[in-house]
Amino acid sequence: MTLKVISAEDILFEGQVSSVTLPGAAGAFTVLANHASLISTLTPGSIVYTADGGQKGEIPLQGGIVDVDSNIVSVCIY
């Protein structure tokens, strides 16, 4: 699936991942391939992802929103 992380200033990450864990308002949740569509607010924490090659990455955030649809995870952070 594709993960896109953007801020008001820049594209922070765009690439293929096997999983992504996000800090949702009701607690952290993980998105895997073929996840059901959803929209959620995000709280302060980190986006933790595993790229298709197995490399792990982490992006800190103060808040934002996420949209999951058709194996595309779009995150707008602030």
CSV table of C-alpha atoms in Angstrom, one decimal:
chain,number,residue,atom,x,y,z
A,1,MET,CA,0.0,0.0,0.0
A,2,THR,CA,1.1,3.6,-0.4
A,3,LEU,CA,1.7,6.0,2.5
A,4,LYS,CA,1.7,9.7,1.9
A,5,VAL,CA,2.6,12.1,4.8
A,6,ILE,CA,2.4,15.8,4.1
A,7,SER,CA,2.6,19.0,6.2
A,8,ALA,CA,1.9,22.5,5.2
A,9,GLU,CA,5.5,23.0,4.3
A,10,ASP,CA,6.6,19.8,2.6
A,11,ILE,CA,6.0,16.1,1.6
A,12,LEU,CA,7.6,14.3,4.5
A,13,PHE,CA,7.2,10.7,3.1
A,14,GLU,CA,5.8,9.0,0.1
A,15,GLY,CA,6.4,5.3,-0.6
A,16,GLN,CA,5.2,1.7,-0.4
A,17,VAL,CA,4.7,0.3,3.1
A,18,SER,CA,3.5,-3.0,4.5
A,19,SER,CA,2.1,-1.4,7.7
A,20,VAL,CA,1.6,1.9,9.4
A,21,THR,CA,0.7,2.6,13.0
A,22,LEU,CA,-1.0,6.0,13.8
A,23,PRO,CA,-1.9,7.8,17.1
A,24,GLY,CA,-5.7,8.1,16.8
A,25,ALA,CA,-7.9,10.0,19.1
A,26,ALA,CA,-9.3,6.7,20.6
A,27,GLY,CA,-5.8,5.1,20.8
A,28,ALA,CA,-3.1,3.9,18.4
A,29,PHE,CA,-4.2,1.8,15.4
A,30,THR,CA,-2.4,-0.1,12.7
A,31,VAL,CA,-3.4,-0.1,9.0
A,32,LEU,CA,-2.4,-3.1,6.8
A,33,ALA,CA,-3.1,-3.7,3.1
A,34,ASN,CA,-6.7,-3.9,2.1
A,35,HIS,CA,-7.9,-2.1,5.3
A,36,ALA,CA,-11.4,-0.8,5.3
A,37,SER,CA,-11.8,2.9,4.4
A,38,LEU,CA,-11.7,5.3,7.2
A,39,ILE,CA,-11.0,9.0,8.2
A,40,SER,CA,-9.7,9.8,11.7
A,41,THR,CA,-8.1,12.6,13.6
A,42,LEU,CA,-4.6,12.1,15.0
A,43,THR,CA,-3.2,13.1,18.4
A,44,PRO,CA,0.4,14.0,19.3
A,45,GLY,CA,2.7,11.0,18.9
A,46,SER,CA,4.5,9.3,16.0
A,47,ILE,CA,3.6,7.6,12.7
A,48,VAL,CA,5.5,4.3,12.7
A,49,TYR,CA,5.7,2.5,9.4
A,50,THR,CA,7.4,-0.6,7.9
A,51,ALA,CA,8.5,-0.2,4.3
A,52,ASP,CA,8.1,-3.1,1.9
A,53,GLY,CA,11.8,-3.9,2.2
A,54,GLY,CA,11.5,-4.2,6.0
A,55,GLN,CA,13.0,-0.9,7.0
A,56,LYS,CA,11.2,0.9,9.8
A,57,GLY,CA,10.6,4.6,9.9
A,58,GLU,CA,9.1,7.1,12.4
A,59,ILE,CA,7.6,10.6,11.8
A,60,PRO,CA,6.7,12.7,14.9
A,61,LEU,CA,3.5,14.8,14.8
A,62,GLN,CA,1.5,17.1,17.0
A,63,GLY,CA,-1.8,16.2,15.4
A,64,GLY,CA,-3.5,15.8,12.0
A,65,ILE,CA,-5.9,13.7,10.0
A,66,VAL,CA,-5.7,10.5,8.1
A,67,ASP,CA,-7.7,9.1,5.2
A,68,VAL,CA,-7.4,5.4,4.3
A,69,ASP,CA,-9.0,4.4,1.0
A,70,SER,CA,-8.1,1.8,-1.7
A,71,ASN,CA,-4.7,0.9,-0.2
A,72,ILE,CA,-3.7,4.6,0.0
A,73,VAL,CA,-3.0,6.1,3.4
A,74,SER,CA,-2.9,9.9,3.2
A,75,VAL,CA,-1.8,11.7,6.3
A,76,CYS,CA,-1.9,15.5,6.8
A,77,ILE,CA,0.0,16.6,9.9
A,78,TYR,CA,0.7,19.8,11.8
